[in-house]
Tab-separated table of C-alpha atoms and ligand atoms in Angstrom:
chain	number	residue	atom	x	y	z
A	1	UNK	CA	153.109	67.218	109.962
A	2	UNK	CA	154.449	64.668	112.700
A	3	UNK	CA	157.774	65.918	111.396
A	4	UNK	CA	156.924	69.789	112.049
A	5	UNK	CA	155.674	69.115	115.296
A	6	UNK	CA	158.337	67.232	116.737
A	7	UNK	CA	160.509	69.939	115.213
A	8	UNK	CA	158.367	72.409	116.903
A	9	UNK	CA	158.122	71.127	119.857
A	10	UNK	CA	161.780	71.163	120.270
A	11	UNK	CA	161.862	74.866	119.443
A	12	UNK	CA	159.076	75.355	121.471
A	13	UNK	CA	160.444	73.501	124.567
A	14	UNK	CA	164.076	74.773	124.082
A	15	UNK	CA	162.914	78.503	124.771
A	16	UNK	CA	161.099	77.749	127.637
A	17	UNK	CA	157.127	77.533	126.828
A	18	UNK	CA	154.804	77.575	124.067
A	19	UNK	CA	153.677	81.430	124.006
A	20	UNK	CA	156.475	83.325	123.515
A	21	UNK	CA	156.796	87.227	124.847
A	22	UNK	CA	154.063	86.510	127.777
A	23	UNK	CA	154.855	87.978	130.697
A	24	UNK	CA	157.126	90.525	129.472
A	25	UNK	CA	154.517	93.566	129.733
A	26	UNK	CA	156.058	96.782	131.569
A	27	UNK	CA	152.263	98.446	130.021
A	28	UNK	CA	150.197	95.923	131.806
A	29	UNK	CA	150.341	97.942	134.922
A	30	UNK	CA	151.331	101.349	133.583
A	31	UNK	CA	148.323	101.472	130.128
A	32	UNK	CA	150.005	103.074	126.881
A	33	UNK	CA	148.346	106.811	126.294
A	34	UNK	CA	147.008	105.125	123.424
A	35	UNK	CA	144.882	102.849	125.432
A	36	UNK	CA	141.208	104.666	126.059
A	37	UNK	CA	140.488	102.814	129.062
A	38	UNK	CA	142.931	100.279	130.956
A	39	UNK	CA	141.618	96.893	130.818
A	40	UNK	CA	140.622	94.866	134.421
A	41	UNK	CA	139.676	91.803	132.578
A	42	UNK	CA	142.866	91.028	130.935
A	43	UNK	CA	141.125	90.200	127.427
A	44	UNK	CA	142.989	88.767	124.755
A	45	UNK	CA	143.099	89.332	120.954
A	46	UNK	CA	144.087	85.481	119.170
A	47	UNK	CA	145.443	86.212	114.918
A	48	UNK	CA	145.552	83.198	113.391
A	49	UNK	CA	146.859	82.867	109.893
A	50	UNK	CA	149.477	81.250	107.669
A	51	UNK	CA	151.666	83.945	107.671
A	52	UNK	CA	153.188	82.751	104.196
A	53	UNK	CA	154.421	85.494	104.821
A	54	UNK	CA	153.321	87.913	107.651
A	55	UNK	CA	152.945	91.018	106.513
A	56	UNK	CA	151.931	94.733	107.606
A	57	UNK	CA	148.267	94.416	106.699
A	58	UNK	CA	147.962	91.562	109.776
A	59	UNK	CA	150.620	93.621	111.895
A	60	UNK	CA	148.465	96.810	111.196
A	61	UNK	CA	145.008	94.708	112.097
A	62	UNK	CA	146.071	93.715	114.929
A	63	UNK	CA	147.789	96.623	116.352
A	64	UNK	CA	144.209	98.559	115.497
A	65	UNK	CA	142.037	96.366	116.901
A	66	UNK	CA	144.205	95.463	120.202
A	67	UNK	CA	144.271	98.943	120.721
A	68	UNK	CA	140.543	99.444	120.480
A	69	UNK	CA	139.341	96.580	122.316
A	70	UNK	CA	142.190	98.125	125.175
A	71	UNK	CA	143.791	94.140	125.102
A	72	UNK	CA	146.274	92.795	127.112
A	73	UNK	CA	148.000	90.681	124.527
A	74	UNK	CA	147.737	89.740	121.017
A	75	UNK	CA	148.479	85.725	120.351
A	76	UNK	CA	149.503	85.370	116.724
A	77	UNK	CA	148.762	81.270	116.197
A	78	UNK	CA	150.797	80.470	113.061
A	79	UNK	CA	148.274	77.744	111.281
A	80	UNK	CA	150.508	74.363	110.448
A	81	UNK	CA	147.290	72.820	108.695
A	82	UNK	CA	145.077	75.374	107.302
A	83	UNK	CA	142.052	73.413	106.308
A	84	UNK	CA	140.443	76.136	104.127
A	85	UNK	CA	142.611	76.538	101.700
A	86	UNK	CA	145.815	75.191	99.482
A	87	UNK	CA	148.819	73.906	101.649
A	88	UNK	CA	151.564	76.147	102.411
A	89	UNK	CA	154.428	75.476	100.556
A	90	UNK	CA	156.761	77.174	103.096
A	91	UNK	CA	157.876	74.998	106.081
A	92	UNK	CA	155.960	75.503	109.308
A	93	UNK	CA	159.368	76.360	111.079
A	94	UNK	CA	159.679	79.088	108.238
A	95	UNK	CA	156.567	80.885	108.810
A	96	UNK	CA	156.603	80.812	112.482
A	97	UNK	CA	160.085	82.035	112.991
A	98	UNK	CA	159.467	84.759	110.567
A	99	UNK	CA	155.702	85.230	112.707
A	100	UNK	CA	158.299	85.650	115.723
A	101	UNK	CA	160.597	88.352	113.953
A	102	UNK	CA	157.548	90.558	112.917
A	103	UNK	CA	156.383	90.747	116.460
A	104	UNK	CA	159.410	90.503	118.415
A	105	UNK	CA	159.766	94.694	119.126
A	106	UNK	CA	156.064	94.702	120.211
A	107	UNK	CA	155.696	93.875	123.893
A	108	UNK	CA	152.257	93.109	123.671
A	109	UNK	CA	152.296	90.588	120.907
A	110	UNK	CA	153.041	86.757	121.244
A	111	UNK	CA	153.407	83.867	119.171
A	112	UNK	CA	151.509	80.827	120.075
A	113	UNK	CA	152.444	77.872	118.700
A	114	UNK	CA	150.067	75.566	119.738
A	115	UNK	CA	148.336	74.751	116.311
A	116	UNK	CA	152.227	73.649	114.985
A	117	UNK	CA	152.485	71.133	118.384
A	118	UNK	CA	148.921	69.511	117.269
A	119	UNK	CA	148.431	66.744	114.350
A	120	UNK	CA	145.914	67.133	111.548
A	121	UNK	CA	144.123	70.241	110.310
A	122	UNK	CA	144.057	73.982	112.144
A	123	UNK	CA	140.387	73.774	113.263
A	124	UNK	CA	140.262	77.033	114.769
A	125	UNK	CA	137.385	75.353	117.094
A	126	UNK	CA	139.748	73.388	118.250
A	127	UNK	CA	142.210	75.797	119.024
A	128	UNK	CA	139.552	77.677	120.968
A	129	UNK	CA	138.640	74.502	122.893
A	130	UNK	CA	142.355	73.980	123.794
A	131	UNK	CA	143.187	78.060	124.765
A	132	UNK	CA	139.649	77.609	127.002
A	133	UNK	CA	141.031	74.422	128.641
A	134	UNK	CA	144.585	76.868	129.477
A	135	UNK	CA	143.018	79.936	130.424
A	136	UNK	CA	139.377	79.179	131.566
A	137	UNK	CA	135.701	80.380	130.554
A	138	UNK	CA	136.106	84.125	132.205
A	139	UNK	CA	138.401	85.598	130.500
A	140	UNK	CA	137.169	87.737	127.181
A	141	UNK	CA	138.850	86.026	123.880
A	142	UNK	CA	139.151	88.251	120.878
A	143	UNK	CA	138.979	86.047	117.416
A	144	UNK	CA	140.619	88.902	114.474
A	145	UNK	CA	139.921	88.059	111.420
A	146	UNK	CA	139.690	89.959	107.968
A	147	UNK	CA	136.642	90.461	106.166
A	148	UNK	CA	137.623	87.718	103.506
A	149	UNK	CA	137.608	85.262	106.256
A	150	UNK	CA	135.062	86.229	108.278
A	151	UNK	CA	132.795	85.741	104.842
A	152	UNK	CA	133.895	82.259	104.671
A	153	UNK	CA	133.280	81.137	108.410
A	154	UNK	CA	130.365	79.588	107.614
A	155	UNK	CA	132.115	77.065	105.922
A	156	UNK	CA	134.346	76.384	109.154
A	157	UNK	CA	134.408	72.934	111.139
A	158	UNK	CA	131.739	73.480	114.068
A	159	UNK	CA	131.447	77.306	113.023
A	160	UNK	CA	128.459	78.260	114.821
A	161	UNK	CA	130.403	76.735	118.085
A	162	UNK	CA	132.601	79.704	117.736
A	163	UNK	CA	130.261	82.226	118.767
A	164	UNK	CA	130.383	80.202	122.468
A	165	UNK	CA	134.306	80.341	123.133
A	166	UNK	CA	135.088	83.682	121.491
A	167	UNK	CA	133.943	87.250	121.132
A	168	UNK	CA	134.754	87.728	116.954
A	169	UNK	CA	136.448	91.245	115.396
A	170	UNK	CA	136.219	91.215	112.162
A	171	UNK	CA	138.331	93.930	110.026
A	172	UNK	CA	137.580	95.720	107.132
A	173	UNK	CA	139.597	94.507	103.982
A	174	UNK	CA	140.123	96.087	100.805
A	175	UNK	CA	138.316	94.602	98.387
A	176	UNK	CA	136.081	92.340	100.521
A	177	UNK	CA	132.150	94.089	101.279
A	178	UNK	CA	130.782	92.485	103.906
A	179	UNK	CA	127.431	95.313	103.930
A	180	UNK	CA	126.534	93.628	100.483
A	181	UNK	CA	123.339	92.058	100.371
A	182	UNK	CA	124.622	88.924	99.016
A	183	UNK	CA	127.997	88.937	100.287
A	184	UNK	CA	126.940	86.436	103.490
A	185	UNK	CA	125.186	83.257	103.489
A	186	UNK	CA	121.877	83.326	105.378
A	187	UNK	CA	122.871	81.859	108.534
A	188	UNK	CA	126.122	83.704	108.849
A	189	UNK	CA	124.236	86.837	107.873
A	190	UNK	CA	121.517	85.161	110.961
A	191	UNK	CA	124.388	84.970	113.119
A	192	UNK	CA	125.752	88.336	112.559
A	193	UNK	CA	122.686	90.001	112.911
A	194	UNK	CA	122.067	87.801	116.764
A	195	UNK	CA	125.510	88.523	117.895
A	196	UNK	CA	126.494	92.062	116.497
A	197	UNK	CA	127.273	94.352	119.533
A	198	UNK	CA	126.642	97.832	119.071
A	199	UNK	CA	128.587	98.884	122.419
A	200	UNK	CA	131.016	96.433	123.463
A	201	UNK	CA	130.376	94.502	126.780
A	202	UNK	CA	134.072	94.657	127.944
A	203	UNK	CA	133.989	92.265	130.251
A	204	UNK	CA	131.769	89.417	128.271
A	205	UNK	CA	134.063	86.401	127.034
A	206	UNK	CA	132.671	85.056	124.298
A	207	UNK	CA	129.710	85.805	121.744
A	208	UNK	CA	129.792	89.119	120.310
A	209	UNK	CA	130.869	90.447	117.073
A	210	UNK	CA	132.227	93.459	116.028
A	211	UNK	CA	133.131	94.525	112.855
A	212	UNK	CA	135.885	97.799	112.325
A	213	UNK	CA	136.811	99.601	110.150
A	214	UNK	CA	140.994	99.567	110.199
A	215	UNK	CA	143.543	101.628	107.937
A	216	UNK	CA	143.255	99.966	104.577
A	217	UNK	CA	146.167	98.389	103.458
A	218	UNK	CA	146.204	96.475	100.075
A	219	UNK	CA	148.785	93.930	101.036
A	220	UNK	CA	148.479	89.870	100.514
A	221	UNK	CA	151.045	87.381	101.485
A	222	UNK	CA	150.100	86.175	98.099
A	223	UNK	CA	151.290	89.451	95.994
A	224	UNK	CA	154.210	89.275	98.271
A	225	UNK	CA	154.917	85.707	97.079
A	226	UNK	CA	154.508	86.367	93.762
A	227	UNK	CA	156.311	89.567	93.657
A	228	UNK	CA	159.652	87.733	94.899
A	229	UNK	CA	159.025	84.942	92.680
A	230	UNK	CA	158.777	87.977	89.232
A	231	UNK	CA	162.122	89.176	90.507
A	232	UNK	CA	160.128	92.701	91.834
A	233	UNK	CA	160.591	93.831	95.689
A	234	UNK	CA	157.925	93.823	98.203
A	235	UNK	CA	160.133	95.844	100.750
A	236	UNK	CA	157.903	98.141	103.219
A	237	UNK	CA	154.960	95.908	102.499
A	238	UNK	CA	156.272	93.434	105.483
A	239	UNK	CA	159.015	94.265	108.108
A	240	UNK	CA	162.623	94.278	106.689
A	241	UNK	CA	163.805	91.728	109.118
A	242	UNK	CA	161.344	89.489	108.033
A	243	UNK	CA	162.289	90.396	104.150
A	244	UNK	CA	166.004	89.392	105.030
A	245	UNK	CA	164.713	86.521	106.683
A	246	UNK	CA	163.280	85.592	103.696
A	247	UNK	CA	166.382	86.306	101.181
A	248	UNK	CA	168.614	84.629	103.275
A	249	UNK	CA	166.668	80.829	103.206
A	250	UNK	CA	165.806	81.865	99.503
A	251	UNK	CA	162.100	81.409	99.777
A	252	UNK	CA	159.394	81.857	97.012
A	253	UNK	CA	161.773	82.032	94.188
A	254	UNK	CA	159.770	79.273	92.994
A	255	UNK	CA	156.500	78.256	91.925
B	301	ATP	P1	147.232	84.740	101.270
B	301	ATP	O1	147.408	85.881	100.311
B	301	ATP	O2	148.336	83.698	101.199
B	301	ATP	O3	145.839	84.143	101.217
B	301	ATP	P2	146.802	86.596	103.487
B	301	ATP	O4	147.620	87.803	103.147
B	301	ATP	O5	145.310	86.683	103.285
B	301	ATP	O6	147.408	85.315	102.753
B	301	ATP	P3	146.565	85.059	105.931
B	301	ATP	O7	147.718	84.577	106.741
B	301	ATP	O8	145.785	84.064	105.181
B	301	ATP	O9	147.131	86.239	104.982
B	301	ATP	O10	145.590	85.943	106.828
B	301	ATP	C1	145.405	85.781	108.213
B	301	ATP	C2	144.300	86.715	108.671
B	301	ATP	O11	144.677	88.076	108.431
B	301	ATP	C3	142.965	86.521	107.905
B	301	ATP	O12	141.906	86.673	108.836
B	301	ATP	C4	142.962	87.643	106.898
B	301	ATP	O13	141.659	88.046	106.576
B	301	ATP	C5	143.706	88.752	107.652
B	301	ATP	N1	144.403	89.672	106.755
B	301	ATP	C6	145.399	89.363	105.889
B	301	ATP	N2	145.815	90.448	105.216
B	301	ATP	C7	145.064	91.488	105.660
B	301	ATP	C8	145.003	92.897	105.337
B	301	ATP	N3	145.788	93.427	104.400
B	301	ATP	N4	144.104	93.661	105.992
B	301	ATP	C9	143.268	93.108	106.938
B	301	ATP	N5	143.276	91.802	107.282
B	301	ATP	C10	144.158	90.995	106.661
């Protein structure tokens, strides 16, 4: 990890700042006709994920939800540790430069790299803590997350903290119910209940969550992996670039 982050921070510092694509928005003054109702309060939606690889399901999810929420900007925050789960075998550097090809053409997406600059495990309370510290308590925060995660959250460091630094969006997922019965613990299924907004309270930065229903699409960067590894192609379920990105340093041909 110290490795990755120095390496990082090179990258990070040779382009000139850690979110890349801020700034660059010709729609933040002229709002796409896709866009119900412009956005005064300059709310952003933060994807985290490890992006091993990023696909179209998180592209899609994002796009959806951005678009319904009316959002400024999307950060997508590459996770160097995940702490949930089995480590990444792919490189940080890997996944976040292919994170930065899949969102490169869309002006309102950014890649945030602060999770890669920081040592240890990608607390996403942590993250919040640090994006609060940058951008202050007004500003609405979006937390996206698929169903499958947002099912899990309860086992996340400081989870219930989360509900005080971001509003939550939670999209559907094939294959993941969240209106089961049994499908949350009690005191996430507590916390959903307390914090569920019916109609959204645009301008409210932190505590409500939402859950959508976005176009279902069947995709895991795990059948991707797999899929390259069997010799089978996963083209148009991730962007091509990203799929020659991924030929040319000859990634997941192994187990
Ligand atoms: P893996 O198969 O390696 O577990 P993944 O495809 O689930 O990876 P992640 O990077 O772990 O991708 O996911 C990041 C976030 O995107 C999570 O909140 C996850 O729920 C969400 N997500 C991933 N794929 C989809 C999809 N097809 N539809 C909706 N949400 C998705």
């Amino acid at each position: 990890m110290g490795t990755c982050a120095a390496e990082m921070s090179k990258l990070s510092s040779s382009e000139g700042g850690r979110v890349k694509g801020e700034g660059k928005n010709p729609e933040a003054s002229h709002p796409s006709p896709f866009t119900l109702h412009p956005s005064p309060h300059h709310a952003i939606g933060l994807l985290g994920g490890t992006f091993d690889p990023i696909h179209f399901g998180h592209l899609r999810m994002a796009e959806e939800l951005a678009g319904w929420l009316s959002l400024d900007q999307v950060r997508f925050i590459p996770a160097a540790q995940p702490p949930h789960r089995s480590q990444p075998r792919t490189e940080i550097r890997h996944r976040v430069e292919m994170t930065r090809i899949a969102i490169e053409a869309n002006l309102k997406f950014a890649l945030d790299t602060l999770e890669v600059e920081r040592d240890g495990p990608s607390y996403t309370v942590e993250t919040l803590i640090s994006l609060r510290a940058e951008l202050g308590n007004e500003i609405p925060l979006w937390l996206f997350m698929g169903a499958d995660a947002f099912l899990g959250l309860n086992t996340w460091k400081d989870w219930s903290q989360l509900f005080t630094l971001a509003n939550i969006a939670v999209a559907h997922r094939p294959g993941y119910r969240l209106t089961q019965a049994d499908a949350l613990g009690d005191d996430l299924r507590e916390s959903l209940q307390r914090h569920q907004a019916k109609d959204v309270v645009p301008d409210q930065a932190a505590g409500q969550i939402i859950l959508r229903p976005v176009t279902q699409l069947d995709i895991s960067a795990t059948a991707i992996r797999t899929s390259i590894r069997e010799g089978k192609s996963p083209r148009y379920l991730l962007p091509q670039p990203v799929l020659d990105y991924i030929h040319l340093n000859h990634l997941y041909l192994h187990a």
